[in-house]
C-alpha cells in the first residue's frame, strides 16, 4: 500500500526542486534535496536511499524465538536481534526473508506469514522493512556472509522481554515481536 499520495494530502505535499548526491556506497546513498513546500518556500531535506530489508520472527514449536547477536559498529557493541537482511535488487521480500533466515541461523521454515511493512525512519530514510513470521522450523547449517560474525540462540519469551528492558536489542526486533504478538508488556523504569 505505502504512504498516502492522494489529493487529500496536497496541503502537505513537498515537491523535489533539486537533488545533489552526496555519497553513494555499497548499501545506501545520501542525497541533499531541496523541496518546495506547499507555501511556496523551499527547505532542505537529507534523504538516505536504501533498497529495503526484511525482518524474520522465527518461532520454534515450543514458543522459543530465534535471535542473532552481532557486533554493531555504529553503536559500539553487540545486540540481540531478529534475523534480518537487505533485499537484493528485484528480489521479492518473502524470498529475502527465507534466504536471510537460512544464511544467518541455519533454520528454514515450512510456514510463513507476512506481518506488515514499516518505514524505519521516514524523516530521513526511504528504508522499508517487511516483517515475516516463520514457523514449523527445521534446523540446518548457517552460511553467514564473510563480513558477518553471529551468535545464534533460542530465547524463551521472558528472556526476550529482559533483553528489551535492558536495551540489548533494536527497534526492528521490538517491532517484529510486537507485530507477531510475541512481545508481552515491558514495564519500563528510567535509569
PDB file of C-alpha atoms in Angstrom:
ATOM      1  CA  UNK A   1       0.000   0.000   0.000  1.00  0.00           C
ATOM      2  CA  UNK A   2       2.543   2.613   1.090  1.00  0.00           C
ATOM      3  CA  UNK A   3       2.312   6.262   2.054  1.00  0.00           C
ATOM      4  CA  UNK A   4      -0.672   8.425   1.139  1.00  0.00           C
ATOM      5  CA  UNK A   5      -0.002  10.397  -2.058  1.00  0.00           C
ATOM      6  CA  UNK A   6      -3.642  11.192  -2.870  1.00  0.00           C
ATOM      7  CA  UNK A   7      -5.055  14.668  -3.424  1.00  0.00           C
ATOM      8  CA  UNK A   8      -6.201  14.591   0.218  1.00  0.00           C
ATOM      9  CA  UNK A   9      -2.618  15.373   1.279  1.00  0.00           C
ATOM     10  CA  UNK A  10      -1.892  18.130  -1.256  1.00  0.00           C
ATOM     11  CA  UNK A  11      -1.821  20.673   1.596  1.00  0.00           C
ATOM     12  CA  UNK A  12       1.204  18.744   2.977  1.00  0.00           C
ATOM     13  CA  UNK A  13       2.932  17.807  -0.296  1.00  0.00           C
ATOM     14  CA  UNK A  14       6.594  18.669  -0.830  1.00  0.00           C
ATOM     15  CA  UNK A  15       7.934  18.733  -4.390  1.00  0.00           C
ATOM     16  CA  UNK A  16      11.525  17.982  -5.311  1.00  0.00           C
ATOM     17  CA  UNK A  17      13.269  21.035  -6.788  1.00  0.00           C
ATOM     18  CA  UNK A  18      16.881  19.897  -6.775  1.00  0.00           C
ATOM     19  CA  UNK A  19      18.890  16.834  -5.767  1.00  0.00           C
ATOM     20  CA  UNK A  20      22.601  16.593  -5.087  1.00  0.00           C
ATOM     21  CA  UNK A  21      24.043  13.135  -4.430  1.00  0.00           C
ATOM     22  CA  UNK A  22      26.466  13.483  -1.526  1.00  0.00           C
ATOM     23  CA  UNK A  23      27.505   9.840  -1.163  1.00  0.00           C
ATOM     24  CA  UNK A  24      26.961   6.519  -2.909  1.00  0.00           C
ATOM     25  CA  UNK A  25      28.100   3.365  -1.129  1.00  0.00           C
ATOM     26  CA  UNK A  26      27.621  -0.392  -1.362  1.00  0.00           C
ATOM     27  CA  UNK A  27      24.362  -0.326   0.585  1.00  0.00           C
ATOM     28  CA  UNK A  28      22.960   3.185   0.530  1.00  0.00           C
ATOM     29  CA  UNK A  29      23.176   6.623  -0.973  1.00  0.00           C
ATOM     30  CA  UNK A  30      22.736  10.024   0.619  1.00  0.00           C
ATOM     31  CA  UNK A  31      21.046  12.889  -1.187  1.00  0.00           C
ATOM     32  CA  UNK A  32      20.876  16.559  -0.254  1.00  0.00           C
ATOM     33  CA  UNK A  33      17.488  17.633  -1.623  1.00  0.00           C
ATOM     34  CA  UNK A  34      15.783  20.982  -1.946  1.00  0.00           C
ATOM     35  CA  UNK A  35      11.980  20.770  -1.840  1.00  0.00           C
ATOM     36  CA  UNK A  36       9.210  23.259  -2.469  1.00  0.00           C
ATOM     37  CA  UNK A  37       6.760  23.457   0.424  1.00  0.00           C
ATOM     38  CA  UNK A  38       3.011  23.988  -0.077  1.00  0.00           C
ATOM     39  CA  UNK A  39       3.521  27.648   0.938  1.00  0.00           C
ATOM     40  CA  UNK A  40       5.918  28.137  -1.984  1.00  0.00           C
ATOM     41  CA  UNK A  41       9.020  28.481   0.177  1.00  0.00           C
ATOM     42  CA  UNK A  42      11.858  25.975  -0.026  1.00  0.00           C
ATOM     43  CA  UNK A  43      13.518  23.707   2.514  1.00  0.00           C
ATOM     44  CA  UNK A  44      16.431  21.300   2.666  1.00  0.00           C
ATOM     45  CA  UNK A  45      15.974  17.556   3.162  1.00  0.00           C
ATOM     46  CA  UNK A  46      18.694  14.947   3.615  1.00  0.00           C
ATOM     47  CA  UNK A  47      17.479  11.575   2.309  1.00  0.00           C
ATOM     48  CA  UNK A  48      19.070   8.139   2.562  1.00  0.00           C
ATOM     49  CA  UNK A  49      18.092   5.697  -0.186  1.00  0.00           C
ATOM     50  CA  UNK A  50      18.191   2.059   0.897  1.00  0.00           C
ATOM     51  CA  UNK A  51      16.929  -0.981  -1.080  1.00  0.00           C
ATOM     52  CA  UNK A  52      14.734  -2.203   1.797  1.00  0.00           C
ATOM     53  CA  UNK A  53      15.117  -5.065   4.206  1.00  0.00           C
ATOM     54  CA  UNK A  54      13.270  -7.925   5.852  1.00  0.00           C
ATOM     55  CA  UNK A  55      12.866  -8.978   9.475  1.00  0.00           C
ATOM     56  CA  UNK A  56      12.021 -12.565  10.448  1.00  0.00           C
ATOM     57  CA  UNK A  57      10.291 -13.583  13.681  1.00  0.00           C
ATOM     58  CA  UNK A  58      11.268 -17.262  13.741  1.00  0.00           C
ATOM     59  CA  UNK A  59       9.421 -19.241  16.413  1.00  0.00           C
ATOM     60  CA  UNK A  60      10.017 -22.876  17.358  1.00  0.00           C
ATOM     61  CA  UNK A  61       7.170 -25.291  18.073  1.00  0.00           C
ATOM     62  CA  UNK A  62       7.623 -24.781  21.814  1.00  0.00           C
ATOM     63  CA  UNK A  63       7.450 -20.971  21.522  1.00  0.00           C
ATOM     64  CA  UNK A  64      11.124 -20.078  21.679  1.00  0.00           C
ATOM     65  CA  UNK A  65      12.327 -17.209  19.486  1.00  0.00           C
ATOM     66  CA  UNK A  66      15.442 -17.311  17.312  1.00  0.00           C
ATOM     67  CA  UNK A  67      17.729 -14.311  17.807  1.00  0.00           C
ATOM     68  CA  UNK A  68      21.175 -13.498  16.477  1.00  0.00           C
ATOM     69  CA  UNK A  69      23.807 -11.458  18.267  1.00  0.00           C
ATOM     70  CA  UNK A  70      26.279  -9.411  16.311  1.00  0.00           C
ATOM     71  CA  UNK A  71      28.604  -6.513  16.822  1.00  0.00           C
ATOM     72  CA  UNK A  72      27.094  -3.231  15.651  1.00  0.00           C
ATOM     73  CA  UNK A  73      29.927  -0.811  14.937  1.00  0.00           C
ATOM     74  CA  UNK A  74      27.599   2.214  14.803  1.00  0.00           C
ATOM     75  CA  UNK A  75      26.554   1.727  18.453  1.00  0.00           C
ATOM     76  CA  UNK A  76      29.858   0.295  19.683  1.00  0.00           C
ATOM     77  CA  UNK A  77      28.553  -3.024  20.988  1.00  0.00           C
ATOM     78  CA  UNK A  78      26.730  -6.287  20.363  1.00  0.00           C
ATOM     79  CA  UNK A  79      22.923  -6.542  20.191  1.00  0.00           C
ATOM     80  CA  UNK A  80      20.495  -9.468  20.102  1.00  0.00           C
ATOM     81  CA  UNK A  81      18.258  -9.090  17.057  1.00  0.00           C
ATOM     82  CA  UNK A  82      15.743 -10.934  14.948  1.00  0.00           C
ATOM     83  CA  UNK A  83      17.291 -12.373  11.773  1.00  0.00           C
ATOM     84  CA  UNK A  84      17.147  -9.695   9.099  1.00  0.00           C
ATOM     85  CA  UNK A  85      18.783  -8.572   5.910  1.00  0.00           C
ATOM     86  CA  UNK A  86      18.838  -6.313   2.907  1.00  0.00           C
ATOM     87  CA  UNK A  87      16.804  -7.112  -0.177  1.00  0.00           C
ATOM     88  CA  UNK A  88      18.699  -7.780  -3.387  1.00  0.00           C
ATOM     89  CA  UNK A  89      17.628  -5.770  -6.433  1.00  0.00           C
ATOM     90  CA  UNK A  90      14.386  -7.198  -7.829  1.00  0.00           C
ATOM     91  CA  UNK A  91      14.115  -9.827  -5.097  1.00  0.00           C
ATOM     92  CA  UNK A  92      10.710 -10.424  -3.504  1.00  0.00           C
ATOM     93  CA  UNK A  93      10.631  -9.705   0.225  1.00  0.00           C
ATOM     94  CA  UNK A  94       9.490 -13.267   1.021  1.00  0.00           C
ATOM     95  CA  UNK A  95      12.463 -14.670  -0.907  1.00  0.00           C
ATOM     96  CA  UNK A  96      14.844 -12.414   1.007  1.00  0.00           C
ATOM     97  CA  UNK A  97      13.263 -13.496   4.307  1.00  0.00           C
ATOM     98  CA  UNK A  98      13.763 -17.207   3.606  1.00  0.00           C
ATOM     99  CA  UNK A  99      17.336 -16.598   2.413  1.00  0.00           C
ATOM    100  CA  UNK A 100      18.301 -14.466   5.403  1.00  0.00           C
ATOM    101  CA  UNK A 101      16.806 -16.882   7.950  1.00  0.00           C
ATOM    102  CA  UNK A 102      18.733 -19.782   6.406  1.00  0.00           C
ATOM    103  CA  UNK A 103      22.012 -17.873   5.958  1.00  0.00           C
ATOM    104  CA  UNK A 104      22.088 -16.258   9.404  1.00  0.00           C
ATOM    105  CA  UNK A 105      20.679 -19.068  11.544  1.00  0.00           C
ATOM    106  CA  UNK A 106      20.615 -22.302   9.542  1.00  0.00           C
ATOM    107  CA  UNK A 107      16.859 -22.566  10.106  1.00  0.00           C
ATOM    108  CA  UNK A 108      14.257 -22.988   7.381  1.00  0.00           C
ATOM    109  CA  UNK A 109      10.504 -22.638   7.873  1.00  0.00           C
ATOM    110  CA  UNK A 110       7.609 -24.619   6.426  1.00  0.00           C
ATOM    111  CA  UNK A 111       5.066 -21.913   7.262  1.00  0.00           C
ATOM    112  CA  UNK A 112       5.423 -18.196   6.542  1.00  0.00           C
ATOM    113  CA  UNK A 113       3.101 -15.293   7.310  1.00  0.00           C
ATOM    114  CA  UNK A 114       3.542 -11.677   6.251  1.00  0.00           C
ATOM    115  CA  UNK A 115       3.142  -9.390   9.265  1.00  0.00           C
ATOM    116  CA  UNK A 116       3.317  -5.984   7.597  1.00  0.00           C
ATOM    117  CA  UNK A 117       5.704  -3.287   6.483  1.00  0.00           C
ATOM    118  CA  UNK A 118       7.017  -0.096   8.064  1.00  0.00           C
ATOM    119  CA  UNK A 119       9.479   2.649   7.231  1.00  0.00           C
ATOM    120  CA  UNK A 120      12.491   2.698   9.541  1.00  0.00           C
ATOM    121  CA  UNK A 121      12.741   6.465   9.967  1.00  0.00           C
ATOM    122  CA  UNK A 122      10.858   8.375   7.251  1.00  0.00           C
ATOM    123  CA  UNK A 123      12.202  11.745   8.349  1.00  0.00           C
ATOM    124  CA  UNK A 124      15.425  10.953   6.522  1.00  0.00           C
ATOM    125  CA  UNK A 125      15.344   7.388   5.145  1.00  0.00           C
ATOM    126  CA  UNK A 126      13.422   5.513   2.458  1.00  0.00           C
ATOM    127  CA  UNK A 127      14.268   2.127   4.021  1.00  0.00           C
ATOM    128  CA  UNK A 128      11.167  -0.054   4.178  1.00  0.00           C
ATOM    129  CA  UNK A 129      11.151  -3.113   6.465  1.00  0.00           C
ATOM    130  CA  UNK A 130       8.992  -6.115   5.570  1.00  0.00           C
ATOM    131  CA  UNK A 131       8.165  -8.285   8.603  1.00  0.00           C
ATOM    132  CA  UNK A 132       7.520 -12.048   8.462  1.00  0.00           C
ATOM    133  CA  UNK A 133       6.591 -14.779  10.924  1.00  0.00           C
ATOM    134  CA  UNK A 134       8.403 -18.085  10.296  1.00  0.00           C
ATOM    135  CA  UNK A 135       7.035 -21.244  11.947  1.00  0.00           C
ATOM    136  CA  UNK A 136       7.467 -25.013  11.724  1.00  0.00           C
ATOM    137  CA  UNK A 137      11.228 -24.617  11.736  1.00  0.00           C
ATOM    138  CA  UNK A 138      13.782 -27.176  10.646  1.00  0.00           C
ATOM    139  CA  UNK A 139      17.462 -26.961  11.575  1.00  0.00           C
ATOM    140  CA  UNK A 140      20.237 -26.769   9.023  1.00  0.00           C
ATOM    141  CA  UNK A 141      23.632 -25.147   8.592  1.00  0.00           C
ATOM    142  CA  UNK A 142      24.100 -21.382   8.665  1.00  0.00           C
ATOM    143  CA  UNK A 143      26.155 -19.737   5.953  1.00  0.00           C
ATOM    144  CA  UNK A 144      26.522 -16.120   7.048  1.00  0.00           C
ATOM    145  CA  UNK A 145      28.309 -13.664   4.793  1.00  0.00           C
ATOM    146  CA  UNK A 146      32.063 -13.382   5.216  1.00  0.00           C
ATOM    147  CA  UNK A 147      31.695  -9.991   6.934  1.00  0.00           C
ATOM    148  CA  UNK A 148      29.086 -11.257   9.444  1.00  0.00           C
ATOM    149  CA  UNK A 149      30.066 -12.913  12.709  1.00  0.00           C
ATOM    150  CA  UNK A 150      26.955 -14.099  14.537  1.00  0.00           C
ATOM    151  CA  UNK A 151      25.854 -15.934  17.652  1.00  0.00           C
ATOM    152  CA  UNK A 152      22.529 -17.763  17.234  1.00  0.00           C
ATOM    153  CA  UNK A 153      20.367 -18.664  20.217  1.00  0.00           C
ATOM    154  CA  UNK A 154      16.810 -19.651  21.091  1.00  0.00           C
ATOM    155  CA  UNK A 155      15.151 -17.466  23.751  1.00  0.00           C
ATOM    156  CA  UNK A 156      12.122 -18.002  25.947  1.00  0.00           C
ATOM    157  CA  UNK A 157       9.634 -15.075  25.757  1.00  0.00           C
ATOM    158  CA  UNK A 158      10.581 -13.881  29.278  1.00  0.00           C
ATOM    159  CA  UNK A 159      14.242 -13.748  28.237  1.00  0.00           C
ATOM    160  CA  UNK A 160      13.351 -11.627  25.207  1.00  0.00           C
ATOM    161  CA  UNK A 161      11.415  -9.255  27.455  1.00  0.00           C
ATOM    162  CA  UNK A 162      14.500  -8.915  29.652  1.00  0.00           C
ATOM    163  CA  UNK A 163      16.669  -8.102  26.618  1.00  0.00           C
ATOM    164  CA  UNK A 164      14.250  -5.373  25.559  1.00  0.00           C
ATOM    165  CA  UNK A 165      14.118  -3.935  29.080  1.00  0.00           C
ATOM    166  CA  UNK A 166      17.933  -3.892  29.252  1.00  0.00           C
ATOM    167  CA  UNK A 167      18.299  -2.113  25.889  1.00  0.00           C
ATOM    168  CA  UNK A 168      20.174  -5.069  24.396  1.00  0.00           C
ATOM    169  CA  UNK A 169      18.157  -5.174  21.166  1.00  0.00           C
ATOM    170  CA  UNK A 170      16.950  -2.825  18.421  1.00  0.00           C
ATOM    171  CA  UNK A 171      13.723  -1.279  17.109  1.00  0.00           C
ATOM    172  CA  UNK A 172      13.229  -3.757  14.269  1.00  0.00           C
ATOM    173  CA  UNK A 173      13.309  -6.578  16.807  1.00  0.00           C
ATOM    174  CA  UNK A 174      10.857  -4.856  19.153  1.00  0.00           C
ATOM    175  CA  UNK A 175       8.574  -4.036  16.203  1.00  0.00           C
ATOM    176  CA  UNK A 176       8.715  -7.531  14.726  1.00  0.00           C
ATOM    177  CA  UNK A 177       7.981  -9.195  18.041  1.00  0.00           C
ATOM    178  CA  UNK A 178       5.067  -6.826  18.655  1.00  0.00           C
ATOM    179  CA  UNK A 179       3.602  -7.460  15.190  1.00  0.00           C
ATOM    180  CA  UNK A 180       3.851 -11.210  15.785  1.00  0.00           C
ATOM    181  CA  UNK A 181       2.164 -10.904  19.187  1.00  0.00           C
ATOM    182  CA  UNK A 182       5.341 -12.227  20.849  1.00  0.00           C
ATOM    183  CA  UNK A 183       6.241  -9.225  22.982  1.00  0.00           C
ATOM    184  CA  UNK A 184       4.460  -9.006  26.301  1.00  0.00           C
ATOM    185  CA  UNK A 185       4.121  -5.640  28.021  1.00  0.00           C
ATOM    186  CA  UNK A 186       7.568  -4.469  29.073  1.00  0.00           C
ATOM    187  CA  UNK A 187       7.479  -2.447  32.283  1.00  0.00           C
ATOM    188  CA  UNK A 188       9.844   0.474  31.914  1.00  0.00           C
ATOM    189  CA  UNK A 189      11.750   2.247  34.618  1.00  0.00           C
ATOM    190  CA  UNK A 190      14.009   5.128  33.740  1.00  0.00           C
ATOM    191  CA  UNK A 191      17.535   4.546  34.876  1.00  0.00           C
TER     192      UNK A 191
END
